[in-house]
Short mmCIF file of C-alpha atoms in Angstrom, two decimals:
data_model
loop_
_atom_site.label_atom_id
_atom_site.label_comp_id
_atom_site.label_asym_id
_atom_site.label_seq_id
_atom_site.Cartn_x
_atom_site.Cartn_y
_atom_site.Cartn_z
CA UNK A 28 23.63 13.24 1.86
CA UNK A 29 20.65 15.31 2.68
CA UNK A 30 20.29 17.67 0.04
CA UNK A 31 17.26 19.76 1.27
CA UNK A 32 17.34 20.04 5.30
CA UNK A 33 14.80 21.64 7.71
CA UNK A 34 16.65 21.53 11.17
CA UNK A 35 13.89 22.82 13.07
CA UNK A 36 11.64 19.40 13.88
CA UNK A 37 9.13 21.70 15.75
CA UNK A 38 8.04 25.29 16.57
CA UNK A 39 5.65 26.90 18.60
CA UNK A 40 4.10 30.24 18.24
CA UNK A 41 1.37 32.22 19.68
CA UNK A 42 -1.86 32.47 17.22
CA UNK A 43 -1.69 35.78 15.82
CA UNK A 44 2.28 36.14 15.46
CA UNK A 45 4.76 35.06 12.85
CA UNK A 46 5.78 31.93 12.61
CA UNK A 47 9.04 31.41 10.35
CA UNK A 48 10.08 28.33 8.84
CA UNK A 49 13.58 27.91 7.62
CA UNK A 50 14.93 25.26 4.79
CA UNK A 51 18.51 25.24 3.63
CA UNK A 52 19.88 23.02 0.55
CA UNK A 53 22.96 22.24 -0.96
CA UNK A 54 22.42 21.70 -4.62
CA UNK A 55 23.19 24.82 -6.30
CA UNK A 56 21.08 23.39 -9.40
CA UNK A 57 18.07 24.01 -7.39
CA UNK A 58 15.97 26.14 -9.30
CA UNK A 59 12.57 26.16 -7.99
CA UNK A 60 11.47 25.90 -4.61
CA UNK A 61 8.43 24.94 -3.12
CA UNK A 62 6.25 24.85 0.71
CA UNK A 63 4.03 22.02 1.36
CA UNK A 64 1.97 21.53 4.35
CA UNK A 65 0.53 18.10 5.55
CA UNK A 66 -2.19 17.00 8.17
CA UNK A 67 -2.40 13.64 9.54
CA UNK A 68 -3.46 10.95 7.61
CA UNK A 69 -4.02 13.13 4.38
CA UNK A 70 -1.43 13.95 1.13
CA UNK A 71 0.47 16.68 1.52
CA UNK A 72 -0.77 20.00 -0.06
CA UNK A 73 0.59 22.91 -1.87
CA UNK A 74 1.65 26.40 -0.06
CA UNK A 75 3.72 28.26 -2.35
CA UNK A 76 6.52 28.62 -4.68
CA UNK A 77 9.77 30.52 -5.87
CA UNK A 78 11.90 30.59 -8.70
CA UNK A 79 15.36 30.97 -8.72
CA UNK A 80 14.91 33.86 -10.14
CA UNK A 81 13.04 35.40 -7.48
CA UNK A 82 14.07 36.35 -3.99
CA UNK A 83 10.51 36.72 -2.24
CA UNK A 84 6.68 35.46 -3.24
CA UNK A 85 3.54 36.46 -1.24
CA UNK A 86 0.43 34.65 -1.04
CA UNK A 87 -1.98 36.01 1.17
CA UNK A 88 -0.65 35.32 4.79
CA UNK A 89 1.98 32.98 3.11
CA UNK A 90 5.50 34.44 1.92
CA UNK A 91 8.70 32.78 0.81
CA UNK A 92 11.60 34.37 0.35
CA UNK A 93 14.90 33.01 -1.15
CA UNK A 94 18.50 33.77 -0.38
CA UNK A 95 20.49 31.67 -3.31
CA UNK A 96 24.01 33.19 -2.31
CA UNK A 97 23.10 31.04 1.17
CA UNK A 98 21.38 28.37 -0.16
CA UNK A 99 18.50 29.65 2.16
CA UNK A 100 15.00 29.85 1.71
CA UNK A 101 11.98 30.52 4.36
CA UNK A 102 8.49 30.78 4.57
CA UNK A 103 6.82 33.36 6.77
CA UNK A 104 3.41 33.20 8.06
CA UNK A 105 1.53 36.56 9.50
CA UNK A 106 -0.64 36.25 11.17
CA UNK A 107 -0.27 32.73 12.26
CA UNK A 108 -3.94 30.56 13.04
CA UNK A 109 -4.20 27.85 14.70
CA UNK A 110 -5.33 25.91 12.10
CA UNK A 111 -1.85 26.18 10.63
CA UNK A 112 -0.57 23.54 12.78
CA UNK A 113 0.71 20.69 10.23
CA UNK A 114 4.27 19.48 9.01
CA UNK A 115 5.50 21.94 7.08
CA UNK A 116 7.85 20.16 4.24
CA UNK A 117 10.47 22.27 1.72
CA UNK A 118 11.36 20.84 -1.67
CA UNK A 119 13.16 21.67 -4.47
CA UNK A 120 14.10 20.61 -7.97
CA UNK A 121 16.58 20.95 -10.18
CA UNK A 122 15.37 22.62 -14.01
CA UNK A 123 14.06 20.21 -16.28
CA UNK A 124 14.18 17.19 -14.01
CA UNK A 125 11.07 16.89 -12.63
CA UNK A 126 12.64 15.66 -9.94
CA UNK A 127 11.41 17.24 -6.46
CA UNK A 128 13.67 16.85 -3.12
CA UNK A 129 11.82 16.86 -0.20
CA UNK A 130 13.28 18.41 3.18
CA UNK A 131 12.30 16.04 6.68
CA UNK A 132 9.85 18.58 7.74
CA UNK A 133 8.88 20.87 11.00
CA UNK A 134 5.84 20.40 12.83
CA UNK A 135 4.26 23.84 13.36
CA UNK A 136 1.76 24.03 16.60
CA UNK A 137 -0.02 27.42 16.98
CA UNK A 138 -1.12 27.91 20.02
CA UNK A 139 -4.53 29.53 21.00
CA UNK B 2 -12.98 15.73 -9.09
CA UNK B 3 -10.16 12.73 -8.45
CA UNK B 4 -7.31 13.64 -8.71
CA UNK B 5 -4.52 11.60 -7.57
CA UNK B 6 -6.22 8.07 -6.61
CA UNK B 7 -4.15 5.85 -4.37
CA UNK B 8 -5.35 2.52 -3.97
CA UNK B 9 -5.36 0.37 -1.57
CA UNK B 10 -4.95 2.84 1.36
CA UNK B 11 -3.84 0.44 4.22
CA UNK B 12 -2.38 -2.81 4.13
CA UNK B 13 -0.53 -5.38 6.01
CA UNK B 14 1.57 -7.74 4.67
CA UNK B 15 4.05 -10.66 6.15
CA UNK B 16 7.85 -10.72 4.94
CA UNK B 17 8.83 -12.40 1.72
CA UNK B 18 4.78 -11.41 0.03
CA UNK B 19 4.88 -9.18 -2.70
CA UNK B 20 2.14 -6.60 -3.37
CA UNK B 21 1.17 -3.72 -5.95
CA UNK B 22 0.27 -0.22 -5.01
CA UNK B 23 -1.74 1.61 -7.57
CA UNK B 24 -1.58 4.96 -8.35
CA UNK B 25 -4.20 6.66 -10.75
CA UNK B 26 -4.25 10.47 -12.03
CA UNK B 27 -6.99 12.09 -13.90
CA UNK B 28 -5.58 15.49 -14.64
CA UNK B 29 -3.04 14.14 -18.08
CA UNK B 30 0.02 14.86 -16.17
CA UNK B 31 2.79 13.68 -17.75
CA UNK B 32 5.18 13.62 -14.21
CA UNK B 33 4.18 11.01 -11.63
CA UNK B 34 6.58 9.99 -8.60
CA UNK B 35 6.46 7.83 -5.39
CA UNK B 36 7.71 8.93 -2.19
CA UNK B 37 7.64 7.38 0.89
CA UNK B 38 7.11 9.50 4.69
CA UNK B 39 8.96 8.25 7.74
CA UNK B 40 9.29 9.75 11.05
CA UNK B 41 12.65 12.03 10.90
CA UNK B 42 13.37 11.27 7.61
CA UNK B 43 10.38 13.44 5.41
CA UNK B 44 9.72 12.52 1.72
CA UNK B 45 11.76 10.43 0.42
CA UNK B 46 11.69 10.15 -3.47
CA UNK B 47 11.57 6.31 -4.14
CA UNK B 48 10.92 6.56 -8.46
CA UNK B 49 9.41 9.20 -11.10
CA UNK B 50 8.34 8.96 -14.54
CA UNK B 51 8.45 12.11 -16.89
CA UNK B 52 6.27 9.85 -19.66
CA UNK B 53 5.05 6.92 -20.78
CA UNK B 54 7.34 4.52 -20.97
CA UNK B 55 10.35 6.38 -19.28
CA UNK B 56 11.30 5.67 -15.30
CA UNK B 57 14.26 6.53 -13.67
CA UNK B 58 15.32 5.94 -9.87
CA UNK B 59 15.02 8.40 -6.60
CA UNK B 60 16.35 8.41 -3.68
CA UNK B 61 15.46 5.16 -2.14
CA UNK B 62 14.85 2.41 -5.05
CA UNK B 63 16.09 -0.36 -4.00
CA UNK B 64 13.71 -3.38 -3.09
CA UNK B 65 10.41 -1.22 -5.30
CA UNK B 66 9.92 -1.87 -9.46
CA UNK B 67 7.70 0.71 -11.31
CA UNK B 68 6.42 1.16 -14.95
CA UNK B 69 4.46 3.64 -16.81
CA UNK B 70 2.53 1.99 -19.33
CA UNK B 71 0.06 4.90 -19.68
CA UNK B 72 -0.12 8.76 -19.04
CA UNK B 73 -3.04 7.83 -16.03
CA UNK B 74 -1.52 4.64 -14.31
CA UNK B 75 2.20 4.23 -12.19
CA UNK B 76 2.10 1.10 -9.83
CA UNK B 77 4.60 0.65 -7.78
CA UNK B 78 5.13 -3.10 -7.45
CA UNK B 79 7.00 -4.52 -3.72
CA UNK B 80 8.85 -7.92 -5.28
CA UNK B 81 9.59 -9.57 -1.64
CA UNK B 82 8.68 -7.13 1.21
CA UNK B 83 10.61 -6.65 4.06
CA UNK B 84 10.32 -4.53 7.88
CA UNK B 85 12.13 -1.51 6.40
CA UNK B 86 9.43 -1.13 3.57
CA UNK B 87 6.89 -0.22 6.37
CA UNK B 88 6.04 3.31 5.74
CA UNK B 89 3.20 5.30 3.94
CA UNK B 90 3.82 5.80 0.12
CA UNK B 91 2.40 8.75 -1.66
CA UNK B 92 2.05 9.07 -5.02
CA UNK B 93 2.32 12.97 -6.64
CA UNK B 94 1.79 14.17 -10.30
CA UNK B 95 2.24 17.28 -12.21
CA UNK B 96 2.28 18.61 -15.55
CA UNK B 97 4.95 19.85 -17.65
CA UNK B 98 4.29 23.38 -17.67
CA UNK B 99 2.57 25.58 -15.09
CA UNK B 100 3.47 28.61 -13.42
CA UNK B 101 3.71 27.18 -9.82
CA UNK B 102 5.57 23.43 -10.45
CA UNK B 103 3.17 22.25 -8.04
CA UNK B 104 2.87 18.93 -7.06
CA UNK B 105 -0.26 16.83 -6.92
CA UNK B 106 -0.13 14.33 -3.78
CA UNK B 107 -2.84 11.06 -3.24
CA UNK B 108 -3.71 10.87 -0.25
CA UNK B 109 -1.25 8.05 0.80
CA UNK B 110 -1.37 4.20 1.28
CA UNK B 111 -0.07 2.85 4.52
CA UNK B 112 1.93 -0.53 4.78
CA UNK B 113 3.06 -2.55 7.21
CA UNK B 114 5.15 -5.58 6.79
CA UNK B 115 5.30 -8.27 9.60
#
């Protein structure tokens, strides 16, 4: 039972528009969320974050925002470069655990 | 500036071996986890450790041992390897506080098994 999803495996957006990636998740112990983003052949690296707490978190070009009542979270990207195309993973963890479920991914290509 | 060292960072083994993949973090986080990435399936939590001394299982555990003995070091130890263990394993770390609860990946060993 997939408890973090990504049903998007791919997008494609021009270079300078938005590109929005969408997660949902089913464990309503969730309490922090996080983006990751992932080139080939290297570990994946941090984006972003959100607490439960929270229903939106800018960074830069980067924002998440968080929807608990639909177990829906996304991360927005304005304006979109082409050297954002990576996997984009979602994971989230339940408080205190430690414990971080990771979401299959979408492949992002922005397009020059 | 290490990091999160994975070691070795390919290798190929034959069905029935057993192996070790190391996993070394210079930062005193007290989380460390393995994951595995395969195509459709993401990050796959295989075991964590919130200490020395204390493991507990992910996702995917079966067929993979792991012990902490120290805050720096969490192998991850293949007994008898088989075709489905072909994948590439990441280790991650964190601390216990922090503002962000970001995670600190290696940057991945890739195994095959004949």
């Amino acid at each position: 039972d997939q408890q973090v999803k990504q049903n998007s495996p791919s997008l494609s957006v021009q270079e300078g528009r938005i590109s929005i990636l969408n997660c949902d998740y089913t464990n309503s112990m969730f309490d922090y969320f996080l983006w990751y983003k992932k080139y080939p052949a290297e570990g994946p690296t941090f984006l972003i974050s959100i607490s439960s707490i929270k229903d939106k978190n800018e960074d830069g070009r980067f924002t998440v925002f968080l929807n608990k009542s639909a177990k829906h979270l996304s991360l927005h990207i304005v304006p979109s470069q082409p050297g954002d195309s990576a996997v984009y993973f979602c994971a989230a963890s339940e408080e205190g655990t430690y414990k971080y479920i990771f979401g299959t991914g979408t492949r992002l290509k922005v397009l020059a | 500036n290490a990091g999160v060292t994975q070691t070795p960072k390919f290798q190929v083994l034959k069905t029935g071996q057993s192996m070790t993949l190391q996993c070394a973090q210079d930062m005193n986080h007290e989380y460390m986890s393995w994951y595995r990435q395969d195509p459709g399936m993401g990050l796959r939590l295989i075991h964590y450790s919130v200490g020395a001394g204390i493991t507990d299982q992910g996702e995917v555990p079966n067929g993979y041992n792991v012990s902490r003995s120290t805050t720096e070091d969490f192998p991850l130890r293949l007994l008898s390897a088989a075709p489905s263990q072909t994948s590439v394993y990441f280790c991650a770390s964190r601390n216990r506080g922090g503002d962000t609860g970001e995670l600190f990946f290696g940057e991945g060993s890739r195994l095959t098994v004949l």
